[in-house]
Structures are given as C-alpha cells and as structure tokens.
C-alpha cells in the first residue's frame, strides 16, 4: 500500500459548487502539435467541467486510489513545520501538487521525504520541485504536458488586449458610476500593427503567436530551439538570437519559458532598460523570471506601460505583495491554467500517470521532467539544472 499525498487549493469560500454555469465542456482529443490528450484507462472519477482542482474535488482520484488499497491524503495545508503536508511528507510515496497552490519540494523537504518516488505536477511547470535534488534522490518528476497550454495562451491574448486598450481602469470607471471618456482613452490604443515578441515559443508561446496572428501584429520570438522554417513562414515570424535583441524590438514582451536556475531573475533593471518606452510585459510563466521590485520601478517610472500575468512568488502571494497595487497591472491569482476545461485534462493526465506508475509501464516521454537521476523528456528539452 502506498501513501499518496495530494495538495490542492482550498474550496470556494461559498462552498463546493452544487451546479455550474454551463452544462458541459467541449471534448478535445488532440493538441495542435498532434499529441493526444490524456488517455487514462477506465472511468474518470469526475464529470468533465466539475471543479476538481480544489480539496473537495480531489482531482477525482479517490475511488481509483482507494480501489487499489492506497492511502489518499488531500490537503491545502502545505506550508510551515506544523502543516498537514509536513506531517505526511516522511512516508509519502507519491506527492501530487498543482502549480497554482504549489507544495514546495525544497532540497530540505526532499531530504526528509525518504519514501518519495514520484512528484507529480497536476498541470505544467515543475519548478516548485528542486529538480536537482529530486534527480539526486532518484525521484521521478512528471507533469501533464500540453494539458493547459491553450488555457494559458487564451489568458495571454486576453491580458494583451486589456492592457493595450486600458480595459481594467475603464471598467472601474463604469462600476463607479462614471463616464470619464477622456480619462479612459488617454492610455488606450489599437493593437493592430504593433510588434509582439515571445521569449519561449514552446506549446504555450506558439499557441499565443497563432492566436495573435489575425490581429495584424508583427510577431517575434526567441527560444532555445529554432522553430521550423514552415512555422516561421506561416506566421511571418522574426527570430531573435537572444532575449536582449527581442525586447528592444517589440511593443509587447511575453514570457513563456520555464523557471530554472539560469532563467531566474532574467528580467532585471538592465533588461527593463533595453525595452522600448511604453512597452508591456506579460508573464504567465513564473514570477521569479523577473525581479519583483524591478517590475514595480519600471511601471511606476512609466518606462513600461503595464504588467500583467498570474504568477507570483510565493504562492499564495502575501496581501502586501507590491504587484497587487502597483499602477497599470493586470494581475490575477494563478488561474490561467486551471480553468474548468484545463482541470478536466490535467486530472485525466494525472490519472494516466498514476496508472503507468502502479502498472509499471512507462510514463509518456513528454510527461517526464526528471527520471532515472537526470532531466528527461520535456525536462531535457525545456529545463536546465543550472
Ligand atoms: P514548453 O516546454 O512547451 O516550452 C518552453 C520553451 O522554452 C521550450 O521550447 C524551450 O526550448 C524554451 N526555453 C527554455 N529555456 C529557454 C531559454 N533560456 N531561452 C529561450 N528559450 C528557452 O512549455 P510550455 O508548456 O509552453 O510552458 C512554458 C512555461 O509556462 C512552463 O514551464 C510553466 O512555467 C508556465 N506555465 C504556466 C501556467 C499558468 O497557469 N500560468 C500553465 C502552464 C505552464
């Protein structure tokens, strides 16, 4: 019998929803790159469209795990020495966590997790796990690659438009009973004809570029592996050899690379100084790619026109985090990858990975981040240990 420790975000303050605004969600069977959506065997322990990313939703895993005789602990109490997470850490064989409410698996925690074999990210982005320490301890780290890529890409398009059109401040004027047209439009532009650049054009970054193409933007990218000439031609992409070259050429910078030691703090005062005055920065990748206070300085000085995204450090962000109140921010809590549509896919993918683990069959290559003591699969393509 194995102990499976699962950390999920708390239920809604109004209680677990008895019903939903929509009756169903579309069925997606294949992603844009041809990869199939998760294919677990047997019944799902939930109805697609239900809220399963919170504690009461349990990712729909209880009947599967208890049916095999495993112990399944679900909690949102993840931080501090007296947390439920710490209490179960030492004898958990599998830890499941979502990036939205991450159970940070630091080197110290990994040292205490003597039985841990699988750190499973229900979602995408496994930087909450110290990957080097996991590799040394021969822990497999896996995530549900592809499951919420479009969810995040849609969020990026939404915030790009809302920043450039000054949507959120204008909405506030409307809510407050005002009609201050000049105040609203004095920062409002059309996006058409602007230059948009993404740092990282993997599953999400490329989906963002594809969605923005019909808006008449000039599209730029930089990333570790250059895209095929066919894709570059299809989207009329300008490739930049590095981030510095891209940021000085564009009106929007979109961050879409993973966080690992050498990408941490990539956006510091030096990088902001290279951006065009009045450019916008969007970050739905990871907060620590940017220097927290350098963002505040760049927005408050007017050098950049706005900052939006949904990723913070730590998570949950403290009430006094400066990004909550700095001007011209379009921040939300970490929600873009956990729409009800995304939850259905990553919960199914979590079940698929668990089935592979318990049946001792290989976990899909694209789901692997660390395996056999080294980066593997998507981890080897997209992450670094230094
Ligand atoms: P992906 O692996 O498909 O693409 C990442 C790309 O970044 C790869 O193509 C890789 O070559 C490139 N890259 C890595 N390091 C680089 C560097 N230093 N310079 C240039 N390019 C580099 O990943 P994805 O699915 O597109 O996700 C990207 C990131 O977005 C994830 O790692 C995660 O941190 C974040 N994410 C956030 C949410 C959310 O809810 N906000 C959801 C999913 C993913």
CSV table of N, CA and C in Angstrom, one decimal, residues 99-100 121 124-128 255 257-259 283-290 307 311-312 334 383:
chain,number,residue,atom,x,y,z
A,99,UNK,N,0.6,23.7,-9.7
A,99,UNK,CA,1.4,25.0,-9.6
A,99,UNK,C,0.7,26.1,-9.0
A,100,UNK,N,-0.6,26.1,-9.1
A,100,UNK,CA,-1.5,27.2,-8.6
A,100,UNK,C,-1.4,27.4,-7.1
A,121,UNK,N,3.1,16.7,-11.0
A,121,UNK,CA,2.5,18.1,-11.1
A,121,UNK,C,1.2,17.9,-11.9
A,124,UNK,N,1.2,22.1,-15.4
A,124,UNK,CA,2.5,22.3,-16.2
A,124,UNK,C,3.4,23.3,-15.4
A,125,UNK,N,4.7,22.9,-15.3
A,125,UNK,CA,5.6,23.8,-14.6
A,125,UNK,C,6.0,23.1,-13.3
A,126,UNK,N,7.2,22.5,-13.2
A,126,UNK,CA,7.6,21.7,-12.0
A,126,UNK,C,8.7,22.4,-11.2
A,127,UNK,N,8.8,23.7,-11.4
A,127,UNK,CA,9.8,24.4,-10.7
A,127,UNK,C,9.6,24.5,-9.2
A,128,UNK,N,8.4,24.1,-8.7
A,128,UNK,CA,8.2,24.1,-7.2
A,128,UNK,C,9.0,22.9,-6.6
A,255,UNK,N,6.6,36.4,-21.6
A,255,UNK,CA,7.5,35.4,-21.1
A,255,UNK,C,6.8,34.0,-21.1
A,257,UNK,N,8.9,30.8,-20.9
A,257,UNK,CA,9.9,29.8,-20.7
A,257,UNK,C,9.8,29.3,-19.2
A,258,UNK,N,10.3,28.1,-19.0
A,258,UNK,CA,10.3,27.6,-17.6
A,258,UNK,C,11.3,28.3,-16.7
A,259,UNK,N,11.0,28.2,-15.4
A,259,UNK,CA,11.9,28.7,-14.4
A,259,UNK,C,12.9,27.6,-14.0
A,283,UNK,N,3.5,38.1,-18.2
A,283,UNK,CA,4.2,36.9,-17.6
A,283,UNK,C,3.2,35.9,-17.0
A,284,UNK,N,2.9,34.9,-17.7
A,284,UNK,CA,2.1,33.8,-17.2
A,284,UNK,C,3.0,32.6,-17.0
A,285,UNK,N,4.4,32.8,-17.0
A,285,UNK,CA,5.3,31.6,-16.9
A,285,UNK,C,5.6,31.4,-15.5
A,286,UNK,N,6.5,32.2,-14.9
A,286,UNK,CA,6.8,32.1,-13.5
A,286,UNK,C,7.3,33.4,-13.0
A,287,UNK,N,6.9,33.8,-11.8
A,287,UNK,CA,7.2,35.1,-11.2
A,287,UNK,C,8.7,35.3,-11.1
A,288,UNK,N,9.4,34.3,-10.7
A,288,UNK,CA,10.8,34.5,-10.4
A,288,UNK,C,11.7,34.7,-11.7
A,289,UNK,N,11.1,34.7,-12.9
A,289,UNK,CA,11.8,35.0,-14.1
A,289,UNK,C,12.1,36.5,-14.0
A,290,UNK,N,11.3,37.3,-13.3
A,290,UNK,CA,11.5,38.7,-13.2
A,290,UNK,C,11.8,39.1,-11.7
A,307,UNK,N,2.0,45.8,-16.8
A,307,UNK,CA,2.5,44.4,-16.5
A,307,UNK,C,1.3,43.6,-16.1
A,311,UNK,N,1.3,34.9,-12.2
A,311,UNK,CA,2.2,34.1,-11.4
A,311,UNK,C,3.0,34.9,-10.4
A,312,UNK,N,3.1,34.4,-9.2
A,312,UNK,CA,3.7,35.2,-8.1
A,312,UNK,C,4.7,34.3,-7.4
A,334,UNK,N,-3.1,32.9,-9.5
A,334,UNK,CA,-2.7,32.0,-10.6
A,334,UNK,C,-3.8,31.1,-11.1
A,383,UNK,N,14.0,22.4,-19.7
A,383,UNK,CA,14.6,22.9,-18.4
A,383,UNK,C,16.1,22.8,-18.4
